[in-house]
Amino acid sequence: MTYFMQTLILAQASWSKNLKPLVFVVTLMALISRADIASESLPPALLGNASPLQGETLNYYENATGYLIAPEGQGPHGSVILIHEWNGLTDRVREVADAMATEGYIALAADLYSGRTGSNPGENMALVRETLADPGTLIANLDAAARYLSARHDSTGKVATIGWCYGGGVALSFALGGVEHQATAIFYGRLLDDPEQLKKIDHEVYGTFAGQDRSISVDAVNQFVTALRSAGVPNDVHIYDSVNHGFWLHVDANPEVRSAPALDAWNRLKRYLARTVGS
């Protein structure tokens, strides 16, 4: 059984009151002073207020039509590959690509479902199972995306991946077996706790997780960070204890609770990208 299939079904772990987290746990109280300005500082895409899409479609791989946008100016620019959630490439992810271009990055929102999207959990899970059963095609898809971005005339050649949920787990798998790239950002995606496998990663890893997540537990995140440390992989991994799975990409679903943690995670992401793939 492959790593993809082994980690497909995530069990909820028991939380211990005596657990000493190995990652930085951010409470809402620590962020409350910023809550009133979070909505002004977050990308409008996360709040459901994005402007009309500014990019274009790109056939970068067989049966895969992604969404591409480049920043203004000749560059060179760093690049990011955005890896969608379990329901497929949606306008929300395309809007985040636009936000990344505003930050100065060439952004390609990858399509891992051959143009399909799910409209309910059953359809979503069917797409997840189908694609995770063929990990070679997933990696080849992202290899093509990375090669396209690094070869552009306006590119620095440096590429990061950013993935959410299903896409976060795929981003980790790509870090273990894909073509060379310089950064991996995981938002509440499935994890791995084997230091020997994680030694394959040659760059710093970013992670944002939710303390109320019933699929990616605090224990699982701590085990992941322990394994990263054992493997000698630098990392910036935080848990935000007041929020649940999916909070960052969908702040508009509960802005009162999600805005402040999402803002902190966004600022961390910007600093991470600047030091790993920034021009």
PDB file of C-alpha atoms in Angstrom:
ATOM      1  CA  MET A   1       0.000   0.000   0.000  1.00  0.00           C
ATOM      2  CA  THR A   2       1.382   3.419  -0.945  1.00  0.00           C
ATOM      3  CA  TYR A   3       1.867   6.371   1.391  1.00  0.00           C
ATOM      4  CA  PHE A   4      -1.026   8.060  -0.440  1.00  0.00           C
ATOM      5  CA  MET A   5      -3.476   5.285   0.412  1.00  0.00           C
ATOM      6  CA  GLN A   6      -2.119   4.689   3.910  1.00  0.00           C
ATOM      7  CA  THR A   7      -2.860   8.258   4.856  1.00  0.00           C
ATOM      8  CA  LEU A   8      -6.184   8.589   3.072  1.00  0.00           C
ATOM      9  CA  ILE A   9      -8.313   7.805   6.110  1.00  0.00           C
ATOM     10  CA  LEU A  10      -7.330   9.873   9.144  1.00  0.00           C
ATOM     11  CA  ALA A  11      -8.447   8.758  12.583  1.00  0.00           C
ATOM     12  CA  GLN A  12      -9.250  11.270  15.276  1.00  0.00           C
ATOM     13  CA  ALA A  13      -6.598  11.005  17.988  1.00  0.00           C
ATOM     14  CA  SER A  14      -7.241  11.446  21.694  1.00  0.00           C
ATOM     15  CA  TRP A  15      -6.008  14.738  23.090  1.00  0.00           C
ATOM     16  CA  SER A  16      -4.110  14.752  26.372  1.00  0.00           C
ATOM     17  CA  LYS A  17      -4.486  17.599  28.823  1.00  0.00           C
ATOM     18  CA  ASN A  18      -0.835  17.093  29.682  1.00  0.00           C
ATOM     19  CA  LEU A  19       0.370  17.229  26.094  1.00  0.00           C
ATOM     20  CA  LYS A  20       3.329  19.543  25.633  1.00  0.00           C
ATOM     21  CA  PRO A  21       3.077  20.727  22.049  1.00  0.00           C
ATOM     22  CA  LEU A  22       6.196  20.740  19.920  1.00  0.00           C
ATOM     23  CA  VAL A  23       4.678  23.419  17.722  1.00  0.00           C
ATOM     24  CA  PHE A  24       3.666  26.957  18.468  1.00  0.00           C
ATOM     25  CA  VAL A  25       0.026  26.985  19.555  1.00  0.00           C
ATOM     26  CA  VAL A  26      -1.645  30.325  18.905  1.00  0.00           C
ATOM     27  CA  THR A  27      -4.711  31.198  20.940  1.00  0.00           C
ATOM     28  CA  LEU A  28      -7.354  33.633  19.848  1.00  0.00           C
ATOM     29  CA  MET A  29      -6.639  35.722  22.929  1.00  0.00           C
ATOM     30  CA  ALA A  30      -3.081  36.229  21.745  1.00  0.00           C
ATOM     31  CA  LEU A  31      -4.429  37.595  18.484  1.00  0.00           C
ATOM     32  CA  ILE A  32      -7.416  39.558  19.741  1.00  0.00           C
ATOM     33  CA  SER A  33      -5.704  42.924  19.398  1.00  0.00           C
ATOM     34  CA  ARG A  34      -5.515  42.314  15.656  1.00  0.00           C
ATOM     35  CA  ALA A  35      -9.010  40.960  15.163  1.00  0.00           C
ATOM     36  CA  ASP A  36     -10.509  44.340  14.353  1.00  0.00           C
ATOM     37  CA  ILE A  37      -8.085  44.892  11.466  1.00  0.00           C
ATOM     38  CA  ALA A  38      -7.922  41.329  10.162  1.00  0.00           C
ATOM     39  CA  SER A  39     -10.629  41.826   7.562  1.00  0.00           C
ATOM     40  CA  GLU A  40      -8.723  44.812   6.172  1.00  0.00           C
ATOM     41  CA  SER A  41      -5.408  42.936   5.932  1.00  0.00           C
ATOM     42  CA  LEU A  42      -6.465  39.537   4.618  1.00  0.00           C
ATOM     43  CA  PRO A  43      -6.719  38.879   0.886  1.00  0.00           C
ATOM     44  CA  PRO A  44     -10.300  39.681  -0.190  1.00  0.00           C
ATOM     45  CA  ALA A  45     -10.536  36.159  -1.624  1.00  0.00           C
ATOM     46  CA  LEU A  46     -10.644  34.670   1.870  1.00  0.00           C
ATOM     47  CA  LEU A  47     -13.539  36.942   2.786  1.00  0.00           C
ATOM     48  CA  GLY A  48     -15.601  36.302  -0.326  1.00  0.00           C
ATOM     49  CA  ASN A  49     -14.916  39.812  -1.635  1.00  0.00           C
ATOM     50  CA  ALA A  50     -12.471  39.146  -4.462  1.00  0.00           C
ATOM     51  CA  SER A  51     -12.449  41.192  -7.636  1.00  0.00           C
ATOM     52  CA  PRO A  52     -13.208  39.454 -10.955  1.00  0.00           C
ATOM     53  CA  LEU A  53     -10.555  36.942 -11.935  1.00  0.00           C
ATOM     54  CA  GLN A  54      -7.559  38.459 -13.704  1.00  0.00           C
ATOM     55  CA  GLY A  55      -5.668  35.375 -14.909  1.00  0.00           C
ATOM     56  CA  GLU A  56      -6.015  32.865 -17.723  1.00  0.00           C
ATOM     57  CA  THR A  57      -6.365  29.138 -18.227  1.00  0.00           C
ATOM     58  CA  LEU A  58      -3.269  27.079 -18.977  1.00  0.00           C
ATOM     59  CA  ASN A  59      -3.053  23.547 -20.345  1.00  0.00           C
ATOM     60  CA  TYR A  60       0.176  22.631 -18.590  1.00  0.00           C
ATOM     61  CA  TYR A  61      -0.341  18.840 -18.396  1.00  0.00           C
ATOM     62  CA  GLU A  62      -2.423  16.173 -20.112  1.00  0.00           C
ATOM     63  CA  ASN A  63      -6.123  16.759 -19.330  1.00  0.00           C
ATOM     64  CA  ALA A  64      -5.177  19.392 -16.748  1.00  0.00           C
ATOM     65  CA  THR A  65      -6.302  22.974 -17.256  1.00  0.00           C
ATOM     66  CA  GLY A  66      -4.893  25.160 -14.525  1.00  0.00           C
ATOM     67  CA  TYR A  67      -5.266  28.846 -13.790  1.00  0.00           C
ATOM     68  CA  LEU A  68      -2.270  31.120 -14.315  1.00  0.00           C
ATOM     69  CA  ILE A  69      -1.580  34.697 -13.320  1.00  0.00           C
ATOM     70  CA  ALA A  70       1.671  36.664 -13.279  1.00  0.00           C
ATOM     71  CA  PRO A  71       2.411  39.910 -11.434  1.00  0.00           C
ATOM     72  CA  GLU A  72       3.021  43.173 -13.185  1.00  0.00           C
ATOM     73  CA  GLY A  73       6.597  43.971 -14.143  1.00  0.00           C
ATOM     74  CA  GLN A  74       9.327  42.085 -15.955  1.00  0.00           C
ATOM     75  CA  GLY A  75      10.562  40.263 -12.882  1.00  0.00           C
ATOM     76  CA  PRO A  76      12.169  37.937 -12.274  1.00  0.00           C
ATOM     77  CA  HIS A  77       9.542  36.615  -9.865  1.00  0.00           C
ATOM     78  CA  GLY A  78       9.297  33.617  -7.594  1.00  0.00           C
ATOM     79  CA  SER A  79       6.508  31.145  -8.352  1.00  0.00           C
ATOM     80  CA  VAL A  80       3.851  29.270  -6.396  1.00  0.00           C
ATOM     81  CA  ILE A  81       1.766  26.226  -7.272  1.00  0.00           C
ATOM     82  CA  LEU A  82      -1.617  26.215  -5.528  1.00  0.00           C
ATOM     83  CA  ILE A  83      -3.057  22.749  -4.851  1.00  0.00           C
ATOM     84  CA  HIS A  84      -6.810  22.669  -4.352  1.00  0.00           C
ATOM     85  CA  GLU A  85      -8.978  21.118  -1.653  1.00  0.00           C
ATOM     86  CA  TRP A  86     -10.840  17.834  -2.027  1.00  0.00           C
ATOM     87  CA  ASN A  87     -13.610  19.368  -4.135  1.00  0.00           C
ATOM     88  CA  GLY A  88     -11.292  20.418  -6.974  1.00  0.00           C
ATOM     89  CA  LEU A  89     -10.103  23.622  -8.594  1.00  0.00           C
ATOM     90  CA  THR A  90     -12.678  26.262  -7.659  1.00  0.00           C
ATOM     91  CA  ASP A  91     -12.879  30.012  -8.082  1.00  0.00           C
ATOM     92  CA  ARG A  92     -11.832  30.463  -4.453  1.00  0.00           C
ATOM     93  CA  VAL A  93      -8.445  28.931  -5.245  1.00  0.00           C
ATOM     94  CA  ARG A  94      -8.199  30.960  -8.451  1.00  0.00           C
ATOM     95  CA  GLU A  95      -8.895  34.102  -6.420  1.00  0.00           C
ATOM     96  CA  VAL A  96      -6.095  33.210  -4.014  1.00  0.00           C
ATOM     97  CA  ALA A  97      -3.828  32.848  -7.052  1.00  0.00           C
ATOM     98  CA  ASP A  98      -4.716  36.430  -7.940  1.00  0.00           C
ATOM     99  CA  ALA A  99      -3.803  37.445  -4.384  1.00  0.00           C
ATOM    100  CA  MET A 100      -0.420  35.741  -4.717  1.00  0.00           C
ATOM    101  CA  ALA A 101       0.239  37.691  -7.923  1.00  0.00           C
ATOM    102  CA  THR A 102      -0.532  40.876  -6.015  1.00  0.00           C
ATOM    103  CA  GLU A 103       2.214  39.816  -3.600  1.00  0.00           C
ATOM    104  CA  GLY A 104       4.647  39.526  -6.511  1.00  0.00           C
ATOM    105  CA  TYR A 105       4.531  35.804  -7.358  1.00  0.00           C
ATOM    106  CA  ILE A 106       3.709  33.956 -10.549  1.00  0.00           C
ATOM    107  CA  ALA A 107       0.843  31.710  -9.464  1.00  0.00           C
ATOM    108  CA  LEU A 108      -0.421  28.525 -11.086  1.00  0.00           C
ATOM    109  CA  ALA A 109      -3.496  26.902  -9.558  1.00  0.00           C
ATOM    110  CA  ALA A 110      -3.073  23.254 -10.465  1.00  0.00           C
ATOM    111  CA  ASP A 111      -5.873  20.968 -11.624  1.00  0.00           C
ATOM    112  CA  LEU A 112      -5.512  17.444 -10.237  1.00  0.00           C
ATOM    113  CA  TYR A 113      -9.034  16.295 -11.177  1.00  0.00           C
ATOM    114  CA  SER A 114      -8.899  16.757 -14.972  1.00  0.00           C
ATOM    115  CA  GLY A 115     -11.352  19.637 -14.901  1.00  0.00           C
ATOM    116  CA  ARG A 116     -13.842  17.988 -12.564  1.00  0.00           C
ATOM    117  CA  THR A 117     -15.177  19.317  -9.259  1.00  0.00           C
ATOM    118  CA  GLY A 118     -17.274  17.707  -6.570  1.00  0.00           C
ATOM    119  CA  SER A 119     -20.517  19.195  -5.276  1.00  0.00           C
ATOM    120  CA  ASN A 120     -20.964  17.094  -2.130  1.00  0.00           C
ATOM    121  CA  PRO A 121     -18.810  14.982   0.231  1.00  0.00           C
ATOM    122  CA  GLY A 122     -19.543  11.779  -1.650  1.00  0.00           C
ATOM    123  CA  GLU A 123     -18.414  13.195  -4.977  1.00  0.00           C
ATOM    124  CA  ASN A 124     -15.398  14.826  -3.341  1.00  0.00           C
ATOM    125  CA  MET A 125     -14.250  11.594  -1.714  1.00  0.00           C
ATOM    126  CA  ALA A 126     -14.666   9.674  -4.963  1.00  0.00           C
ATOM    127  CA  LEU A 127     -12.310  12.140  -6.661  1.00  0.00           C
ATOM    128  CA  VAL A 128      -9.858  11.920  -3.765  1.00  0.00           C
ATOM    129  CA  ARG A 129      -9.773   8.124  -3.852  1.00  0.00           C
ATOM    130  CA  GLU A 130      -9.443   8.000  -7.625  1.00  0.00           C
ATOM    131  CA  THR A 131      -6.480  10.363  -7.746  1.00  0.00           C
ATOM    132  CA  LEU A 132      -4.666   9.069  -4.669  1.00  0.00           C
ATOM    133  CA  ALA A 133      -4.841   5.583  -6.148  1.00  0.00           C
ATOM    134  CA  ASP A 134      -2.552   6.822  -8.943  1.00  0.00           C
ATOM    135  CA  PRO A 135       0.190   8.787  -7.148  1.00  0.00           C
ATOM    136  CA  GLY A 136       2.485   8.672 -10.160  1.00  0.00           C
ATOM    137  CA  THR A 137       0.063  10.777 -12.186  1.00  0.00           C
ATOM    138  CA  LEU A 138      -0.341  13.274  -9.338  1.00  0.00           C
ATOM    139  CA  ILE A 139       3.415  13.769  -9.089  1.00  0.00           C
ATOM    140  CA  ALA A 140       3.791  13.988 -12.877  1.00  0.00           C
ATOM    141  CA  ASN A 141       1.077  16.658 -12.949  1.00  0.00           C
ATOM    142  CA  LEU A 142       2.901  18.798 -10.385  1.00  0.00           C
ATOM    143  CA  ASP A 143       6.275  18.078 -11.991  1.00  0.00           C
ATOM    144  CA  ALA A 144       4.890  19.617 -15.181  1.00  0.00           C
ATOM    145  CA  ALA A 145       3.596  22.642 -13.282  1.00  0.00           C
ATOM    146  CA  ALA A 146       6.941  23.210 -11.558  1.00  0.00           C
ATOM    147  CA  ARG A 147       8.931  22.804 -14.766  1.00  0.00           C
ATOM    148  CA  TYR A 148       6.680  25.249 -16.585  1.00  0.00           C
ATOM    149  CA  LEU A 149       7.050  27.883 -13.872  1.00  0.00           C
ATOM    150  CA  SER A 150      10.798  27.536 -13.399  1.00  0.00           C
ATOM    151  CA  ALA A 151      11.407  27.800 -17.161  1.00  0.00           C
ATOM    152  CA  ARG A 152       9.484  31.042 -17.686  1.00  0.00           C
ATOM    153  CA  HIS A 153      11.569  34.008 -18.795  1.00  0.00           C
ATOM    154  CA  ASP A 154      10.171  36.124 -15.942  1.00  0.00           C
ATOM    155  CA  SER A 155      10.838  33.480 -13.275  1.00  0.00           C
ATOM    156  CA  THR A 156      13.674  33.235 -10.769  1.00  0.00           C
ATOM    157  CA  GLY A 157      13.440  29.468 -11.144  1.00  0.00           C
ATOM    158  CA  LYS A 158      12.311  29.117  -7.521  1.00  0.00           C
ATOM    159  CA  VAL A 159       8.997  27.347  -6.926  1.00  0.00           C
ATOM    160  CA  ALA A 160       6.820  26.797  -3.849  1.00  0.00           C
ATOM    161  CA  THR A 161       3.742  24.643  -3.361  1.00  0.00           C
ATOM    162  CA  ILE A 162       0.781  25.687  -1.221  1.00  0.00           C
ATOM    163  CA  GLY A 163      -1.935  23.128  -0.533  1.00  0.00           C
ATOM    164  CA  TRP A 164      -5.109  22.961   1.528  1.00  0.00           C
ATOM    165  CA  CYS A 165      -6.697  19.825   2.989  1.00  0.00           C
ATOM    166  CA  TYR A 166      -6.306  17.192   0.219  1.00  0.00           C
ATOM    167  CA  GLY A 167      -3.900  19.593  -1.472  1.00  0.00           C
ATOM    168  CA  GLY A 168      -1.811  19.938   1.665  1.00  0.00           C
ATOM    169  CA  GLY A 169      -1.229  16.209   1.780  1.00  0.00           C
ATOM    170  CA  VAL A 170      -0.406  16.150  -1.913  1.00  0.00           C
ATOM    171  CA  ALA A 171       2.056  19.017  -1.387  1.00  0.00           C
ATOM    172  CA  LEU A 172       3.845  16.934   1.250  1.00  0.00           C
ATOM    173  CA  SER A 173       3.982  13.945  -1.091  1.00  0.00           C
ATOM    174  CA  PHE A 174       5.369  16.181  -3.840  1.00  0.00           C
ATOM    175  CA  ALA A 175       8.082  17.371  -1.459  1.00  0.00           C
ATOM    176  CA  LEU A 176       9.071  13.724  -0.995  1.00  0.00           C
ATOM    177  CA  GLY A 177       9.069  12.667  -4.638  1.00  0.00           C
ATOM    178  CA  GLY A 178       8.646  15.553  -7.056  1.00  0.00           C
ATOM    179  CA  VAL A 179      11.086  17.601  -9.102  1.00  0.00           C
ATOM    180  CA  GLU A 180      13.251  20.116  -7.306  1.00  0.00           C
ATOM    181  CA  HIS A 181      11.408  22.974  -5.655  1.00  0.00           C
ATOM    182  CA  GLN A 182      12.214  25.291  -2.792  1.00  0.00           C
ATOM    183  CA  ALA A 183       9.204  25.467  -0.459  1.00  0.00           C
ATOM    184  CA  THR A 184       6.199  23.474   0.771  1.00  0.00           C
ATOM    185  CA  ALA A 185       3.277  25.083   2.621  1.00  0.00           C
ATOM    186  CA  ILE A 186       0.726  22.724   4.157  1.00  0.00           C
ATOM    187  CA  PHE A 187      -2.650  23.908   5.417  1.00  0.00           C
ATOM    188  CA  TYR A 188      -4.324  21.209   7.536  1.00  0.00           C
ATOM    189  CA  GLY A 189      -3.306  18.398   5.170  1.00  0.00           C
ATOM    190  CA  ARG A 190      -2.558  14.749   5.940  1.00  0.00           C
ATOM    191  CA  LEU A 191       0.848  14.190   7.475  1.00  0.00           C
ATOM    192  CA  LEU A 192       3.669  11.706   7.908  1.00  0.00           C
ATOM    193  CA  ASP A 193       5.675  10.845  11.015  1.00  0.00           C
ATOM    194  CA  ASP A 194       8.540   8.805   9.536  1.00  0.00           C
ATOM    195  CA  PRO A 195      11.867  10.696   9.796  1.00  0.00           C
ATOM    196  CA  GLU A 196      13.501   8.461   7.203  1.00  0.00           C
ATOM    197  CA  GLN A 197      10.969   9.478   4.566  1.00  0.00           C
ATOM    198  CA  LEU A 198      11.035  13.131   5.609  1.00  0.00           C
ATOM    199  CA  LYS A 199      14.810  13.249   5.126  1.00  0.00           C
ATOM    200  CA  LYS A 200      14.047  13.458   1.404  1.00  0.00           C
ATOM    201  CA  ILE A 201      12.842  17.052   1.899  1.00  0.00           C
ATOM    202  CA  ASP A 202      15.633  19.552   1.262  1.00  0.00           C
ATOM    203  CA  HIS A 203      13.865  22.777   2.232  1.00  0.00           C
ATOM    204  CA  GLU A 204      11.991  24.434   5.080  1.00  0.00           C
ATOM    205  CA  VAL A 205       8.370  23.341   5.549  1.00  0.00           C
ATOM    206  CA  TYR A 206       5.518  25.667   6.529  1.00  0.00           C
ATOM    207  CA  GLY A 207       2.430  24.345   8.287  1.00  0.00           C
ATOM    208  CA  THR A 208      -0.827  25.854   9.531  1.00  0.00           C
ATOM    209  CA  PHE A 209      -3.213  23.637  11.472  1.00  0.00           C
ATOM    210  CA  ALA A 210      -6.403  23.966  13.514  1.00  0.00           C
ATOM    211  CA  GLY A 211      -6.739  22.962  17.148  1.00  0.00           C
ATOM    212  CA  GLN A 212     -10.380  21.950  16.686  1.00  0.00           C
ATOM    213  CA  ASP A 213      -9.687  19.835  13.587  1.00  0.00           C
ATOM    214  CA  ARG A 214     -11.279  16.399  13.909  1.00  0.00           C
ATOM    215  CA  SER A 215      -9.251  14.875  11.064  1.00  0.00           C
ATOM    216  CA  ILE A 216      -5.728  16.260  11.610  1.00  0.00           C
ATOM    217  CA  SER A 217      -5.270  16.066  15.380  1.00  0.00           C
ATOM    218  CA  VAL A 218      -2.878  18.024  17.565  1.00  0.00           C
ATOM    219  CA  ASP A 219      -1.102  14.745  18.321  1.00  0.00           C
ATOM    220  CA  ALA A 220      -0.619  14.103  14.601  1.00  0.00           C
ATOM    221  CA  VAL A 221       0.847  17.567  14.087  1.00  0.00           C
ATOM    222  CA  ASN A 222       3.239  17.131  17.007  1.00  0.00           C
ATOM    223  CA  GLN A 223       4.360  13.761  15.683  1.00  0.00           C
ATOM    224  CA  PHE A 224       4.963  15.351  12.288  1.00  0.00           C
ATOM    225  CA  VAL A 225       7.108  18.104  13.795  1.00  0.00           C
ATOM    226  CA  THR A 226       9.043  15.591  15.901  1.00  0.00           C
ATOM    227  CA  ALA A 227       9.783  13.626  12.730  1.00  0.00           C
ATOM    228  CA  LEU A 228      10.812  16.783  10.847  1.00  0.00           C
ATOM    229  CA  ARG A 229      13.226  17.663  13.626  1.00  0.00           C
ATOM    230  CA  SER A 230      14.646  14.150  13.683  1.00  0.00           C
ATOM    231  CA  ALA A 231      15.115  14.378   9.924  1.00  0.00           C
ATOM    232  CA  GLY A 232      16.842  17.748  10.206  1.00  0.00           C
ATOM    233  CA  VAL A 233      14.149  19.556   8.202  1.00  0.00           C
ATOM    234  CA  PRO A 234      13.626  23.179   9.294  1.00  0.00           C
ATOM    235  CA  ASN A 235      10.003  24.098   9.799  1.00  0.00           C
ATOM    236  CA  ASP A 236       7.532  26.808  10.747  1.00  0.00           C
ATOM    237  CA  VAL A 237       4.468  24.956  12.023  1.00  0.00           C
ATOM    238  CA  HIS A 238       1.701  26.571  14.071  1.00  0.00           C
ATOM    239  CA  ILE A 239      -1.594  25.328  15.503  1.00  0.00           C
ATOM    240  CA  TYR A 240      -4.431  27.831  15.968  1.00  0.00           C
ATOM    241  CA  ASP A 241      -6.511  26.446  18.787  1.00  0.00           C
ATOM    242  CA  SER A 242      -9.787  28.339  18.285  1.00  0.00           C
ATOM    243  CA  VAL A 243     -10.554  27.176  14.753  1.00  0.00           C
ATOM    244  CA  ASN A 244     -11.469  24.091  12.760  1.00  0.00           C
ATOM    245  CA  HIS A 245     -10.410  22.408   9.545  1.00  0.00           C
ATOM    246  CA  GLY A 246     -10.673  24.647   6.497  1.00  0.00           C
ATOM    247  CA  PHE A 247     -10.583  27.913   8.424  1.00  0.00           C
ATOM    248  CA  TRP A 248      -7.950  29.728   6.371  1.00  0.00           C
ATOM    249  CA  LEU A 249      -9.350  29.399   2.865  1.00  0.00           C
ATOM    250  CA  HIS A 250     -12.898  30.119   4.047  1.00  0.00           C
ATOM    251  CA  VAL A 251     -12.658  32.938   6.572  1.00  0.00           C
ATOM    252  CA  ASP A 252     -16.016  34.248   5.366  1.00  0.00           C
ATOM    253  CA  ALA A 253     -17.755  31.176   6.831  1.00  0.00           C
ATOM    254  CA  ASN A 254     -17.080  32.479  10.363  1.00  0.00           C
ATOM    255  CA  PRO A 255     -15.142  35.759  10.235  1.00  0.00           C
ATOM    256  CA  GLU A 256     -15.510  36.567  13.930  1.00  0.00           C
ATOM    257  CA  VAL A 257     -13.561  33.445  14.886  1.00  0.00           C
ATOM    258  CA  ARG A 258     -11.396  32.900  11.825  1.00  0.00           C
ATOM    259  CA  SER A 259     -10.158  36.372  10.853  1.00  0.00           C
ATOM    260  CA  ALA A 260      -7.436  36.824  13.458  1.00  0.00           C
ATOM    261  CA  PRO A 261      -5.879  33.343  13.165  1.00  0.00           C
ATOM    262  CA  ALA A 262      -6.068  33.548   9.377  1.00  0.00           C
ATOM    263  CA  LEU A 263      -4.309  36.909   9.402  1.00  0.00           C
ATOM    264  CA  ASP A 264      -1.474  35.556  11.514  1.00  0.00           C
ATOM    265  CA  ALA A 265      -1.129  32.520   9.233  1.00  0.00           C
ATOM    266  CA  TRP A 266      -1.165  34.799   6.167  1.00  0.00           C
ATOM    267  CA  ASN A 267       1.585  37.006   7.554  1.00  0.00           C
ATOM    268  CA  ARG A 268       3.658  33.924   8.390  1.00  0.00           C
ATOM    269  CA  LEU A 269       3.090  32.577   4.875  1.00  0.00           C
ATOM    270  CA  LYS A 270       4.260  35.830   3.301  1.00  0.00           C
ATOM    271  CA  ARG A 271       7.442  35.817   5.383  1.00  0.00           C
ATOM    272  CA  TYR A 272       8.034  32.150   4.568  1.00  0.00           C
ATOM    273  CA  LEU A 273       7.680  32.678   0.829  1.00  0.00           C
ATOM    274  CA  ALA A 274       9.900  35.752   0.957  1.00  0.00           C
ATOM    275  CA  ARG A 275      12.764  33.796   2.502  1.00  0.00           C
ATOM    276  CA  THR A 276      12.361  30.658   0.363  1.00  0.00           C
ATOM    277  CA  VAL A 277      11.287  31.730  -3.127  1.00  0.00           C
ATOM    278  CA  GLY A 278      11.209  35.521  -3.016  1.00  0.00           C
ATOM    279  CA  SER A 279      13.110  37.392  -5.696  1.00  0.00           C
TER     280      SER A 279
END
